[in-house]
Short mmCIF file of C-alpha atoms and ligand atoms in Angstrom, two decimals:
data_model
loop_
_atom_site.label_atom_id
_atom_site.label_comp_id
_atom_site.label_asym_id
_atom_site.label_seq_id
_atom_site.Cartn_x
_atom_site.Cartn_y
_atom_site.Cartn_z
CA MET A 1 99.72 91.35 106.01
CA ARG A 2 98.43 92.42 102.61
CA LEU A 3 95.89 95.22 102.95
CA CYS A 4 93.82 96.44 100.04
CA ARG A 5 91.09 98.98 99.51
CA TYR A 6 88.38 98.18 97.03
CA GLY A 7 84.89 98.89 95.80
CA ASP A 8 83.43 101.98 97.45
CA GLY A 9 86.14 102.15 100.12
CA ALA A 10 86.03 98.70 101.69
CA LEU A 11 89.14 97.46 103.49
CA GLY A 12 90.34 93.98 102.70
CA VAL A 13 93.00 91.48 103.65
CA VAL A 14 94.39 89.66 100.64
CA GLU A 15 94.71 85.90 101.19
CA GLY A 16 95.86 84.07 98.10
CA THR A 17 93.43 84.84 95.30
CA MET A 18 90.72 86.01 97.72
CA VAL A 19 90.05 89.21 99.61
CA ARG A 20 88.44 89.15 103.05
CA ASP A 21 86.31 92.14 104.01
CA VAL A 22 87.72 93.66 107.20
CA SER A 23 86.04 97.06 106.85
CA ALA A 24 84.61 96.67 110.36
CA ALA A 25 88.14 97.18 111.74
CA LEU A 26 88.10 100.78 110.48
CA ASP A 27 86.08 101.66 113.59
CA VAL A 28 89.37 101.78 115.54
CA LEU A 29 90.27 104.95 113.66
CA PRO A 30 89.65 108.18 115.58
CA ALA A 31 86.87 110.49 114.49
CA PHE A 32 87.80 114.05 113.56
CA ARG A 33 86.32 117.49 113.38
CA TYR A 34 87.58 119.98 110.83
CA PRO A 35 90.41 120.62 110.14
CA LEU A 36 91.24 117.05 109.22
CA PRO A 37 94.78 115.73 109.70
CA SER A 38 97.04 116.21 106.71
CA HIS A 39 98.41 112.67 106.92
CA ASP A 40 96.76 109.32 106.23
CA VAL A 41 94.74 108.32 109.30
CA MET A 42 94.62 104.61 108.48
CA ILE A 43 98.39 104.31 108.12
CA ALA A 44 98.93 106.40 111.27
CA ASN A 45 96.86 103.84 113.19
CA LEU A 46 98.08 100.75 111.39
CA ASP A 47 99.13 98.81 114.50
CA ALA A 48 95.74 99.26 116.18
CA LEU A 49 94.00 98.46 112.89
CA ARG A 50 95.93 95.23 112.46
CA ALA A 51 95.17 94.20 116.04
CA ARG A 52 91.46 94.78 115.42
CA ILE A 53 91.58 92.88 112.14
CA ASN A 54 93.02 89.88 113.97
CA GLU A 55 90.12 89.99 116.45
CA LEU A 56 87.39 90.11 113.83
CA PRO A 57 85.16 87.08 113.43
CA ALA A 58 85.51 85.22 110.15
CA ALA A 59 84.13 87.38 107.36
CA ARG A 60 83.11 86.66 103.83
CA SER A 61 85.78 86.50 101.16
CA VAL A 62 85.37 87.33 97.50
CA PRO A 63 87.72 86.61 94.60
CA LEU A 64 90.30 89.35 94.13
CA ALA A 65 89.59 89.23 90.42
CA SER A 66 86.02 90.39 91.08
CA VAL A 67 86.85 93.60 92.95
CA ARG A 68 87.87 97.05 91.78
CA LEU A 69 91.09 97.87 93.61
CA LEU A 70 91.64 101.39 94.94
CA SER A 71 94.89 102.93 96.15
CA PRO A 72 95.79 101.14 99.40
CA VAL A 73 96.58 104.56 100.89
CA ALA A 74 93.60 106.88 100.55
CA ASN A 75 95.00 110.20 101.75
CA PRO A 76 98.78 110.54 101.56
CA GLY A 77 99.99 113.98 102.56
CA LYS A 78 102.55 113.92 99.79
CA ILE A 79 103.89 111.72 97.02
CA VAL A 80 107.66 112.04 96.95
CA CYS A 81 109.38 110.93 93.76
CA ALA A 82 112.95 110.08 92.78
CA PRO A 83 113.50 111.29 89.21
CA VAL A 84 116.57 109.44 87.93
CA ASN A 85 117.54 106.76 90.38
CA TYR A 86 118.74 103.91 88.17
CA GLN A 87 121.96 104.45 86.21
CA LYS A 88 120.67 102.73 83.05
CA HIS A 89 117.56 104.93 83.05
CA LEU A 90 119.76 108.01 83.39
CA ASP A 91 121.81 106.69 80.44
CA GLU A 92 118.71 106.28 78.24
CA VAL A 93 117.44 109.76 79.16
CA ARG A 94 120.81 111.24 78.19
CA ASP A 95 120.84 109.27 74.93
CA GLN A 96 117.29 110.05 73.73
CA ALA A 97 116.33 113.62 72.88
CA GLU A 98 112.67 112.57 73.04
CA LEU A 99 113.17 111.89 76.74
CA ASN A 100 115.46 114.77 77.75
CA ARG A 101 114.17 117.57 75.45
CA GLY A 102 117.62 119.16 75.63
CA ASN A 103 116.99 120.11 79.25
CA GLN A 104 120.14 119.56 81.33
CA ALA A 105 118.03 119.38 84.47
CA HIS A 106 116.38 116.23 83.08
CA MET A 107 119.79 114.61 82.53
CA ALA A 108 121.22 115.19 86.01
CA PRO A 109 121.82 112.33 88.43
CA ILE A 110 119.60 112.21 91.50
CA HIS A 111 122.21 113.86 93.76
CA THR A 112 121.91 116.95 91.56
CA ALA A 113 118.29 116.64 90.47
CA GLY A 114 116.93 116.04 93.96
CA LEU A 115 113.36 114.88 94.48
CA PHE A 116 110.01 116.14 93.20
CA LEU A 117 106.37 115.80 94.23
CA LYS A 118 103.36 114.48 92.38
CA ALA A 119 100.01 116.01 93.29
CA THR A 120 98.05 113.77 95.66
CA SER A 121 95.03 114.31 93.39
CA SER A 122 96.85 112.24 90.75
CA LEU A 123 96.57 109.10 92.90
CA VAL A 124 94.38 106.15 91.88
CA GLY A 125 94.28 102.41 92.40
CA PRO A 126 94.78 99.86 89.66
CA GLY A 127 91.05 99.25 89.27
CA GLU A 128 90.46 102.89 88.39
CA GLY A 129 92.71 102.87 85.33
CA ILE A 130 94.83 105.59 83.75
CA ALA A 131 93.15 108.40 81.78
CA LEU A 132 95.71 109.88 79.40
CA ARG A 133 95.80 113.55 78.50
CA LYS A 134 97.82 115.42 75.86
CA LEU A 135 97.49 112.57 73.41
CA ASP A 136 99.50 114.52 70.82
CA ARG A 137 102.52 114.05 73.11
CA ARG A 138 104.34 111.00 74.36
CA ASN A 139 102.91 109.47 77.58
CA ASP A 140 105.20 106.92 79.25
CA HIS A 141 104.89 104.27 81.92
CA GLU A 142 107.40 104.07 84.78
CA VAL A 143 107.26 101.12 87.17
CA GLU A 144 108.67 101.77 90.63
CA LEU A 145 108.88 100.32 94.11
CA ALA A 146 106.64 102.48 96.32
CA VAL A 147 107.40 102.93 100.02
CA VAL A 148 104.64 103.98 102.42
CA ILE A 149 105.90 105.85 105.47
CA GLY A 150 104.47 104.65 108.78
CA LYS A 151 105.97 107.02 111.35
CA THR A 152 106.58 110.74 111.51
CA GLY A 153 110.24 111.41 110.80
CA VAL A 154 112.54 114.35 110.25
CA ASN A 155 116.28 114.09 109.60
CA VAL A 156 115.97 110.30 109.77
CA PRO A 157 119.40 108.62 109.54
CA GLN A 158 119.71 105.69 107.16
CA SER A 159 120.13 103.36 110.12
CA ASP A 160 116.64 104.23 111.42
CA ALA A 161 114.92 104.56 108.05
CA ILE A 162 113.44 101.10 107.60
CA ALA A 163 111.80 101.39 111.03
CA CYS A 164 109.79 104.32 109.61
CA VAL A 165 108.28 102.21 106.81
CA ALA A 166 104.69 100.97 107.08
CA GLY A 167 104.89 98.87 103.96
CA TYR A 168 105.44 98.61 100.24
CA ALA A 169 103.40 98.65 97.05
CA ILE A 170 103.87 98.99 93.32
CA GLY A 171 103.90 102.55 92.01
CA LEU A 172 103.33 103.68 88.45
CA ASP A 173 104.70 107.13 87.68
CA ILE A 174 102.88 108.02 84.47
CA THR A 175 104.60 110.84 82.63
CA ILE A 176 103.88 113.22 79.79
CA ARG A 177 107.20 113.86 78.05
CA GLY A 178 108.05 117.49 77.45
CA THR A 179 109.82 120.57 78.67
CA GLU A 180 107.69 121.56 81.66
CA GLU A 181 108.48 120.91 85.31
CA ARG A 182 108.16 117.25 86.27
CA SER A 183 105.51 117.99 88.87
CA LEU A 184 103.19 119.32 86.14
CA ARG A 185 103.81 116.60 83.57
CA LYS A 186 103.45 113.81 86.13
CA SER A 187 100.43 115.08 88.08
CA PRO A 188 97.33 114.80 85.89
CA ASP A 189 94.48 112.86 87.53
CA SER A 190 95.28 109.11 87.52
CA TYR A 191 98.99 109.59 86.67
CA ALA A 192 100.01 108.04 90.01
CA VAL A 193 98.86 104.43 90.41
CA LEU A 194 99.46 102.69 93.73
CA GLY A 195 98.62 99.06 94.32
CA PRO A 196 97.58 96.38 94.13
CA TRP A 197 97.79 96.36 97.94
CA LEU A 198 100.02 97.38 100.81
CA VAL A 199 102.44 94.67 101.91
CA THR A 200 103.34 95.51 105.49
CA ALA A 201 107.02 96.07 106.16
CA ASP A 202 107.40 92.96 108.32
CA GLU A 203 106.92 90.83 105.17
CA ILE A 204 109.77 92.39 103.18
CA ALA A 205 113.08 92.11 105.00
CA ASN A 206 115.12 93.80 102.27
CA PRO A 207 113.53 96.26 99.83
CA GLY A 208 116.93 96.56 98.18
CA ASN A 209 116.74 93.28 96.29
CA LEU A 210 113.36 92.99 94.58
CA ASP A 211 112.77 92.19 90.93
CA LEU A 212 110.44 94.63 89.20
CA ARG A 213 109.06 94.62 85.68
CA ILE A 214 106.27 95.90 83.52
CA SER A 215 104.63 94.77 80.32
CA VAL A 216 102.24 96.54 77.98
CA ASN A 217 99.75 94.37 76.12
CA GLY A 218 101.83 91.35 77.12
CA GLU A 219 105.10 92.77 75.79
CA GLU A 220 107.81 93.28 78.39
CA ARG A 221 109.15 96.84 78.55
CA GLN A 222 111.06 97.18 81.83
CA ASN A 223 112.77 94.45 83.89
CA SER A 224 115.24 95.25 86.64
CA ASN A 225 115.89 94.86 90.35
CA THR A 226 115.89 97.39 93.18
CA ARG A 227 119.52 96.47 93.88
CA TYR A 228 120.33 98.83 91.00
CA LEU A 229 118.80 101.84 92.76
CA ILE A 230 121.37 104.64 93.03
CA LEU A 231 119.79 105.78 96.30
CA GLY A 232 118.14 102.84 98.04
CA VAL A 233 115.15 103.04 100.36
CA PRO A 234 117.10 104.05 103.51
CA GLU A 235 119.05 106.71 101.59
CA LEU A 236 115.86 108.12 100.05
CA ILE A 237 114.18 108.38 103.45
CA GLU A 238 117.25 110.10 104.87
CA TYR A 239 117.42 112.49 101.92
CA ALA A 240 113.70 113.30 101.77
CA SER A 241 113.41 113.78 105.54
CA SER A 242 116.32 116.24 105.48
CA PHE A 243 114.07 118.57 103.44
CA TYR A 244 110.65 117.91 104.94
CA THR A 245 108.96 115.95 107.67
CA LEU A 246 107.68 112.59 106.53
CA TYR A 247 104.25 111.69 107.91
CA PRO A 248 102.31 108.43 108.11
CA GLY A 249 100.91 107.66 104.69
CA ASP A 250 103.43 109.70 102.73
CA VAL A 251 104.43 107.73 99.66
CA ILE A 252 107.94 107.63 98.23
CA ILE A 253 108.21 106.24 94.73
CA THR A 254 111.80 105.25 94.34
CA GLY A 255 112.50 105.76 90.65
CA THR A 256 112.22 103.75 87.48
CA PRO A 257 114.72 101.54 85.69
CA GLU A 258 115.52 101.64 82.00
CA GLY A 259 112.94 100.76 79.36
CA VAL A 260 110.39 103.55 79.70
CA SER A 261 108.17 103.59 76.62
CA PRO A 262 104.92 105.09 75.33
CA ILE A 263 101.41 103.99 76.29
CA GLN A 264 98.16 104.74 74.51
CA PRO A 265 94.43 104.48 75.18
CA GLY A 266 93.38 100.83 74.92
CA ASP A 267 96.63 99.47 76.35
CA VAL A 268 96.69 97.14 79.34
CA ILE A 269 99.67 97.48 81.67
CA SER A 270 100.81 94.65 83.91
CA ALA A 271 103.27 95.65 86.62
CA TYR A 272 105.10 93.30 88.99
CA VAL A 273 107.28 93.74 92.04
CA GLU A 274 108.71 90.68 93.79
CA GLN A 275 107.13 89.92 97.19
CA ILE A 276 104.29 92.34 96.41
CA GLY A 277 102.50 90.92 93.39
CA THR A 278 101.10 91.92 90.04
CA MET A 279 98.64 94.62 89.09
CA ASP A 280 96.89 95.11 85.78
CA VAL A 281 95.87 98.62 84.81
CA LYS A 282 93.81 99.70 81.82
CA VAL A 283 94.66 102.84 79.87
CA ARG A 284 92.00 105.09 78.33
CA ALA A 285 91.72 108.63 77.00
CA ALA A 286 90.73 111.26 79.54
MN1 MN B 301 109.49 108.09 88.05
#
């Protein structure tokens, strides 16, 4: 199932080039009093939600092209990120001073560099666009496979990891180049784009063999396959969950391949991941 969020918070099922409004199914979600849960309530109740969606009477569909797509996960508790998880991207960071800024920590392989977090306030959907800050510095795109966690897990072994996945989406890890900590440079509002929808895990048997690519204004910049991940999806879940509990709705963006390059206000990004789809994202000045 391909689940999207759009407009003012509607829930949709993507069917071909159309989106069917299934917002009525959200009534299966529990109501809460403060304090609210710190995980994503929709993802935590995904099985019940899907069952309700399948019971709904036929609803109106509208063309996907006519809706403004939001992040398919509204309230992730955390956005976990793999910094250098493709060998050729590590090579280009080591080779280009503009990317590494002479900081050895930015040139370390993932086993040394570990993981980092993007602020959840940086999260948007493709229809909301990217608002660039620090325009005197280089802002780069990074296209990544995004994994949405479906079940609470701590110390999850690789063999159980895929069973913890709710689904997959495309992630853009927008980055201001510079010397500061990654979490600062990668966390301005709109610097995490998730979309165009959530493809539930049952539709993707092997996340370790998916083409991914990105173009800017029609010009291809990155083109690789998740088989080149240094730590694949099961390894990342094992690694992340050895440091912190993973909760439903947590997002892991798995790292970007080689070809990162600058973006500027006015650009249009088109990102693709096999078995997920394509999302177009406009870039503006903040
Ligand atoms: Mn990244």
